[in-house]
Coordinates of C-alpha atoms in Angstrom, one line a residue:
M9 CA 43.6 -24.4 -11.9
G10 CA 46.9 -25.8 -12.9
S11 CA 47.8 -29.4 -12.1
D12 CA 50.6 -28.3 -9.7
W13 CA 48.0 -26.7 -7.4
A14 CA 46.0 -29.9 -7.5
C15 CA 49.0 -32.0 -6.5
L16 CA 50.0 -30.0 -3.4
P17 CA 50.6 -32.4 -0.5
K18 CA 47.8 -32.8 2.0
H19 CA 49.8 -31.5 5.0
L20 CA 50.5 -28.2 3.2
L21 CA 46.8 -27.8 2.3
D22 CA 45.9 -28.5 6.0
S23 CA 48.3 -25.8 7.0
I24 CA 46.7 -23.3 4.5
L25 CA 43.2 -24.2 5.7
E26 CA 44.3 -23.7 9.3
K27 CA 45.2 -20.1 8.6
I28 CA 41.9 -19.2 6.9
L29 CA 39.9 -17.0 9.3
S30 CA 37.0 -15.8 7.1
P31 CA 34.0 -17.5 5.5
S32 CA 34.9 -15.9 2.1
G33 CA 38.4 -17.6 2.4
C34 CA 36.8 -21.0 3.1
I35 CA 34.5 -20.6 0.1
R36 CA 37.4 -19.9 -2.2
F37 CA 39.5 -22.8 -0.7
N38 CA 36.6 -25.2 -1.2
A39 CA 36.1 -24.1 -4.8
V40 CA 39.7 -24.4 -6.1
C41 CA 39.7 -28.0 -7.3
M42 CA 38.7 -31.5 -6.2
P43 CA 41.8 -32.3 -4.1
W44 CA 41.3 -29.0 -2.2
Y45 CA 37.6 -29.9 -1.8
C46 CA 38.6 -33.3 -0.3
V47 CA 40.9 -31.7 2.2
A48 CA 38.0 -29.4 3.2
Q49 CA 35.9 -32.5 3.8
D50 CA 38.6 -34.0 6.0
N51 CA 38.5 -30.7 8.0
K52 CA 34.7 -30.6 8.1
R53 CA 34.6 -29.8 11.8
K54 CA 36.6 -26.6 11.3
F55 CA 34.1 -25.5 8.6
E56 CA 31.1 -26.4 10.7
E57 CA 32.5 -24.4 13.7
M58 CA 33.1 -21.4 11.6
Y59 CA 29.8 -21.4 9.7
S60 CA 27.6 -22.3 12.6
S61 CA 28.8 -19.2 14.4
C62 CA 26.3 -16.3 14.2
H63 CA 29.2 -13.9 14.7
N64 CA 30.8 -13.9 11.3
P65 CA 30.1 -10.9 9.0
P66 CA 27.6 -11.8 6.3
L67 CA 28.5 -11.7 2.6
P68 CA 26.2 -9.8 0.2
L69 CA 25.0 -11.8 -2.9
I70 CA 24.6 -9.5 -5.9
Q71 CA 22.5 -10.6 -8.8
T72 CA 23.9 -10.3 -12.3
A73 CA 22.2 -9.4 -15.6
K74 CA 21.7 -13.2 -16.2
K75 CA 19.4 -13.3 -13.2
R76 CA 20.3 -16.9 -12.2
D77 CA 23.9 -15.9 -11.6
W78 CA 25.0 -14.1 -8.4
N79 CA 28.3 -12.5 -7.4
I80 CA 29.7 -12.7 -3.9
Y81 CA 31.0 -9.5 -2.4
S82 CA 33.2 -9.3 0.7
P83 CA 32.7 -6.0 2.5
M84 CA 35.7 -6.7 4.8
E85 CA 38.0 -7.3 1.9
D86 CA 36.2 -4.7 -0.2
K87 CA 36.1 -6.8 -3.3
V88 CA 34.0 -9.1 -5.4
L89 CA 35.1 -12.8 -5.0
G90 CA 36.3 -14.7 -8.0
L91 CA 33.4 -17.1 -8.3
Q92 CA 29.7 -17.0 -9.0
L93 CA 26.6 -18.8 -7.6
N94 CA 24.0 -20.2 -10.0
F95 CA 20.6 -21.2 -8.5
P96 CA 17.0 -21.2 -9.7
K97 CA 15.4 -17.9 -10.7
K98 CA 13.1 -17.0 -7.8
R99 CA 12.3 -13.9 -5.7
L100 CA 14.5 -14.1 -2.5
C101 CA 12.6 -13.1 0.7
G102 CA 14.8 -14.3 3.5
S103 CA 18.1 -15.7 4.7
S104 CA 18.6 -17.9 7.8
K105 CA 21.2 -20.5 9.0
G106 CA 23.1 -19.9 5.8
W107 CA 20.1 -20.8 3.6
L108 CA 18.1 -18.5 1.3
I109 CA 14.3 -18.6 1.4
A110 CA 12.8 -17.9 -2.0
M111 CA 9.4 -17.9 -3.7
N112 CA 8.1 -18.2 -7.2
M113 CA 5.0 -16.6 -8.8
D114 CA 2.9 -19.5 -7.6
L115 CA 3.8 -18.7 -4.0
V116 CA 5.8 -21.9 -3.6
V117 CA 8.4 -21.4 -0.9
T118 CA 11.8 -22.9 -1.5
L119 CA 14.9 -23.3 0.7
I120 CA 18.2 -23.0 -1.1
N121 CA 21.7 -23.5 0.2
P122 CA 23.4 -21.0 -2.2
F123 CA 27.0 -22.1 -1.5
L124 CA 26.2 -25.6 -2.8
W125 CA 25.3 -23.9 -6.2
I126 CA 28.7 -22.7 -7.2
K127 CA 28.7 -22.1 -10.9
G128 CA 30.4 -24.9 -12.8
R129 CA 30.1 -27.4 -10.0
K130 CA 27.7 -30.4 -9.8
K131 CA 24.5 -29.5 -7.8
R132 CA 23.5 -31.6 -4.8
E133 CA 19.9 -32.7 -4.3
D134 CA 19.8 -31.7 -0.6
S135 CA 20.7 -28.1 -1.5
L136 CA 17.1 -27.3 -2.4
I137 CA 13.9 -28.0 -0.5
D138 CA 10.4 -27.1 -1.8
L139 CA 7.6 -26.2 0.6
P140 CA 3.8 -26.0 -0.1
P141 CA 2.6 -22.7 -1.6
L142 CA 1.2 -19.9 0.6
A143 CA -2.5 -19.0 0.2
R144 CA -3.0 -16.5 -2.6
L145 CA -4.7 -13.2 -2.1
P146 CA -8.0 -12.9 -4.0
E147 CA -7.3 -12.2 -7.7
R148 CA -9.6 -9.2 -7.6
E149 CA -7.3 -7.5 -5.1
M150 CA -3.8 -8.4 -6.2
S151 CA -1.9 -9.6 -9.3
V152 CA 0.2 -12.7 -9.1
Q153 CA 3.4 -10.5 -9.1
I154 CA 2.2 -8.4 -6.2
N155 CA 1.2 -11.5 -4.3
C156 CA 4.8 -12.7 -4.6
I157 CA 6.3 -9.3 -3.5
L158 CA 4.2 -9.1 -0.4
V159 CA 6.2 -11.8 1.3
I160 CA 8.7 -9.3 2.9
K161 CA 10.6 -11.5 5.4
A162 CA 11.2 -15.2 6.1
T163 CA 13.3 -17.0 8.7
M164 CA 13.9 -20.5 10.2
S165 CA 14.4 -21.8 13.7
T166 CA 17.1 -24.4 12.9
D167 CA 19.1 -25.8 10.0
P168 CA 16.7 -27.6 7.7
I169 CA 19.1 -30.5 7.1
L170 CA 20.9 -30.9 10.4
D171 CA 17.8 -30.4 12.6
V172 CA 14.8 -31.0 10.4
D173 CA 12.6 -32.2 13.3
K174 CA 12.8 -28.8 15.0
C175 CA 12.9 -26.6 11.9
I176 CA 10.1 -24.1 11.6
V177 CA 9.9 -21.7 8.6
L178 CA 8.1 -18.5 9.4
V179 CA 7.2 -15.7 7.0
I180 CA 5.8 -12.2 7.3
H181 CA 3.4 -11.8 4.3
E182 CA 0.3 -10.1 3.0
H183 CA 0.7 -6.6 4.6
G184 CA 2.7 -7.8 7.6
K185 CA 0.9 -10.9 8.7
L186 CA 2.4 -14.2 9.9
A187 CA 2.4 -17.8 8.7
F188 CA 4.6 -20.8 9.6
I189 CA 5.1 -24.4 8.7
R190 CA 7.0 -27.3 10.3
L191 CA 9.5 -28.7 7.9
K192 CA 9.0 -32.3 9.0
D193 CA 5.2 -31.9 8.3
K194 CA 5.6 -30.1 4.9
D195 CA 4.1 -33.1 2.9
T196 CA 1.1 -33.5 5.1
S197 CA 0.2 -30.1 6.6
P198 CA -0.3 -26.7 5.0
W199 CA 0.9 -23.4 6.3
T200 CA -0.7 -22.1 9.6
Y201 CA -1.8 -18.5 9.6
I202 CA -1.6 -16.6 12.9
D203 CA -2.5 -13.1 14.2
Q204 CA -4.4 -12.0 11.1
R205 CA -5.7 -8.8 12.6
R206 CA -5.8 -6.1 9.9
N207 CA -4.3 -3.4 12.1
I208 CA -1.1 -5.3 12.8
Q209 CA 1.8 -5.0 10.5
Y210 CA 4.9 -6.8 11.5
Q211 CA 8.3 -5.7 10.0
D212 CA 10.9 -8.1 11.4
V213 CA 11.1 -11.5 13.2
V214 CA 13.9 -13.4 14.9
H215 CA 14.0 -16.7 16.7
V216 CA 15.6 -16.8 20.1
G217 CA 15.5 -19.9 22.4
D218 CA 12.1 -21.4 22.0
K219 CA 10.3 -18.3 20.9
F220 CA 9.9 -16.0 17.9
Y221 CA 10.0 -12.2 18.5
V222 CA 8.2 -9.9 16.1
V223 CA 8.3 -6.1 15.9
E224 CA 6.0 -3.5 14.4
E225 CA 6.9 -0.3 12.7
W226 CA 6.8 1.9 15.8
G227 CA 8.6 -0.5 18.0
R228 CA 5.9 -2.7 19.7
L229 CA 7.6 -6.1 20.3
S230 CA 5.7 -9.3 20.9
S231 CA 6.8 -12.9 21.5
F232 CA 5.1 -16.2 20.9
D233 CA 5.8 -19.9 21.0
I234 CA 4.9 -21.8 17.9
A235 CA 3.8 -24.7 20.0
T236 CA 0.6 -22.8 20.9
Q237 CA 0.1 -21.7 17.2
S238 CA -0.9 -18.2 18.5
I239 CA 0.9 -15.1 19.5
S240 CA 1.3 -14.4 23.2
N241 CA -0.7 -11.5 24.6
K242 CA 2.4 -10.2 26.4
Q243 CA 3.3 -6.8 25.0
L244 CA 7.0 -6.1 25.7
V245 CA 7.0 -2.5 24.6
A246 CA 4.3 -0.1 23.5
G247 CA 6.5 2.0 21.2
D248 CA 3.8 4.6 20.4
Y249 CA 6.1 7.3 21.7
M250 CA 8.5 6.7 18.8
E251 CA 7.4 9.4 16.3
F252 CA 9.0 10.1 13.0
D253 CA 8.3 12.4 10.1
E254 CA 9.9 9.8 7.8
V255 CA 8.8 6.4 6.6
V256 CA 10.2 4.0 9.2
K257 CA 11.6 0.4 9.0
A258 CA 12.3 -1.5 12.3
Y259 CA 14.9 -4.3 12.6
I260 CA 15.6 -6.7 15.5
V261 CA 19.2 -7.7 16.2
V262 CA 20.1 -10.5 18.6
L263 CA 23.3 -10.3 20.7
N264 CA 24.8 -13.2 22.6
D265 CA 21.8 -15.4 21.7
N266 CA 19.5 -13.7 24.2
E267 CA 19.9 -9.9 24.1
L268 CA 17.5 -8.0 21.9
W269 CA 18.2 -4.7 20.2
M270 CA 16.1 -2.7 17.8
V271 CA 17.2 -0.3 15.0
Q272 CA 14.7 2.1 13.4
R273 CA 15.6 3.5 10.0
G274 CA 13.9 6.5 8.6
F275 CA 13.6 7.1 4.8
K276 CA 12.8 10.1 2.6
F277 CA 11.9 9.9 -1.0
N278 CA 12.6 12.2 -4.0
T279 CA 13.9 10.8 -7.2
G280 CA 15.1 7.8 -5.2
R281 CA 15.2 6.7 -1.6
V282 CA 17.6 7.9 1.1
T283 CA 18.2 6.8 4.7
T284 CA 18.0 10.0 6.8
L285 CA 17.6 8.9 10.4
V286 CA 18.8 6.1 12.6
R287 CA 17.8 5.3 16.2
I288 CA 19.1 2.4 18.3
F289 CA 17.4 0.8 21.3
K290 CA 18.2 -2.0 23.7
L291 CA 15.4 -4.0 25.3
N292 CA 15.1 -3.8 29.1
S293 CA 13.4 -7.1 29.6
D294 CA 12.7 -6.5 33.3
K295 CA 10.7 -3.3 32.6
C296 CA 9.5 -4.4 29.1
E297 CA 10.6 -1.3 27.5
W298 CA 13.1 0.0 24.9
V299 CA 16.0 2.1 26.1
E300 CA 17.6 4.3 23.5
T301 CA 21.4 4.1 23.2
K302 CA 24.0 6.3 21.4
T303 CA 26.7 3.8 20.9
L304 CA 27.4 0.2 19.7
G305 CA 30.9 0.2 21.1
D306 CA 33.0 -2.4 19.3
L307 CA 30.0 -3.9 17.6
A308 CA 29.0 -3.6 14.0
F309 CA 25.4 -4.3 12.8
F310 CA 24.5 -5.7 9.3
L311 CA 20.9 -5.0 8.6
G312 CA 18.5 -5.8 5.8
D313 CA 15.1 -7.1 4.9
N314 CA 16.2 -10.7 4.7
F315 CA 18.7 -10.9 7.6
S316 CA 20.2 -8.9 10.4
I317 CA 23.3 -9.7 12.5
S318 CA 25.8 -8.2 15.0
V319 CA 29.5 -8.9 15.0
K320 CA 32.5 -7.9 17.1
A321 CA 34.3 -5.5 14.7
S322 CA 37.7 -5.9 16.2
N323 CA 37.7 -9.6 15.3
F324 CA 37.6 -8.8 11.6
P325 CA 40.1 -6.6 9.8
G326 CA 38.2 -4.0 7.7
C327 CA 35.1 -4.2 9.8
M328 CA 34.2 -0.7 11.2
P329 CA 33.2 -0.6 14.9
N330 CA 30.2 1.4 16.1
C331 CA 28.8 1.3 12.6
I332 CA 25.7 -0.1 10.9
Y333 CA 25.9 -1.6 7.4
F334 CA 22.5 -1.1 5.7
N335 CA 21.2 -3.1 2.8
Y336 CA 18.5 -1.9 0.4
D337 CA 15.1 -3.0 1.5
Y338 CA 11.6 -3.4 0.1
D339 CA 9.9 -0.3 1.4
R340 CA 6.3 -0.9 0.3
I341 CA 6.3 2.5 -1.5
N342 CA 9.0 2.3 -4.2
S343 CA 9.0 -1.6 -4.2
Y344 CA 12.1 -2.4 -6.2
P345 CA 12.5 0.6 -8.5
K346 CA 14.3 -0.2 -11.8
N347 CA 17.9 1.0 -11.9
R348 CA 17.7 2.6 -8.4
L349 CA 18.6 -0.4 -6.2
S350 CA 22.1 1.0 -5.7
D351 CA 20.8 4.3 -4.1
D352 CA 20.3 3.4 -0.5
Y353 CA 23.2 1.0 0.5
C354 CA 25.1 2.8 3.2
V355 CA 27.2 2.6 6.3
Y356 CA 26.0 4.7 9.3
N357 CA 28.6 5.8 11.8
V358 CA 26.8 5.9 15.2
E359 CA 29.3 8.3 16.8
S360 CA 29.4 10.9 14.1
R361 CA 25.9 10.3 12.9
S362 CA 27.1 10.3 9.3
F363 CA 26.6 8.1 6.3
S364 CA 29.1 6.7 3.8
Q365 CA 29.1 4.4 0.8
P366 CA 30.5 0.9 1.6
Y367 CA 31.1 -0.5 -1.9
T368 CA 33.9 -0.3 -4.4
R369 CA 33.3 1.1 -7.9
E370 CA 33.2 -2.5 -9.2
A371 CA 30.5 -3.6 -6.7
K372 CA 28.6 -0.3 -7.4
K373 CA 28.4 -1.2 -11.1
L374 CA 27.0 -4.6 -10.2
L375 CA 24.4 -3.1 -8.0
E376 CA 23.3 -0.7 -10.7
K377 CA 22.5 -3.7 -13.0
T378 CA 20.7 -5.9 -10.6
M379 CA 16.9 -6.5 -10.6
Q380 CA 16.8 -7.6 -6.9
P381 CA 18.4 -6.1 -3.9
S382 CA 21.6 -7.8 -2.7
F383 CA 21.1 -10.3 0.1
W384 CA 23.1 -10.8 3.3
V385 CA 24.0 -14.5 3.9
V386 CA 26.4 -16.1 6.4
P387 CA 27.9 -19.1 4.5
T388 CA 27.3 -22.6 5.7
L389 CA 29.0 -25.3 3.8
R390 CA 27.8 -28.8 4.5
L391 CA 30.6 -30.7 2.7

């Protein structure tokens, strides 16, 4: 960046920052040079308000051939941003509160703030938090690599820096079972394993209020409070009437911090994997049942293994209303097939029940080279 840009007066930079409406724009502003970074610090409240909102479209991170380097793609702008992230090589298994939740082959869980790992910038110590390892499956049953892959989802209740005392990390692991740890107790207490019944396989989990909600493949939804260290017996929906010929993945989406929706995604396999069927349900909490719906209205859903979110499409130019943006997921059948991770990224139009490809040719080429699926993340920059 030329010296003229670095010497722009502060009032002009404040004016530029005031007109930035997207997380991707804030990321680029922050990364220009040190004077711009300092202005961002002075406007910290603006950043915090923007990034703390759960209603911003997420940005996919796409791994490069170097494996430690990740590109940032903006679906709304339909382009790859001009900066890269560089963080430790680990398998990513979740995204929450702007952080990534990762794991190594020893099953050590690590929290990473990816946007504090911009390539070429000095790393901050508080951008990485190691947790104790999860219990390993018996060696006679699973290899180390498969043990690692079997953590299919991870989430957090609060920001691990801003609200460490209330932060709980929860994972779905080992064929859909649950485990959690309180961040403040990570140095003295191991993971707690709950609801280990072999016939239960949870597929998604969200934190709402003081509870976690978990959903099974066919739609059965349960809630529990970590304070009791056990899942509640309340069954919110039976779900056994939801029958598919396809392999099915269920996602939970939270609206307005208290309204629960579910999307079921059906797959078929041939030489690759293709999404063939989508059904959308809204929870009737009074009757404890799912009600199928045929429209999202002005909403757009962004769904994936690691993270799912809803946004009001009309607030973001380029965001398509009444559509679902699907990421590629670990499906327990294909795992992560080499050179096929670009096959099943798609946008589903709810009204026309049609699928389209959301990425540019440049992004498609990046996806074809990656060894991990791309990951949704809503940026949170603690400056």
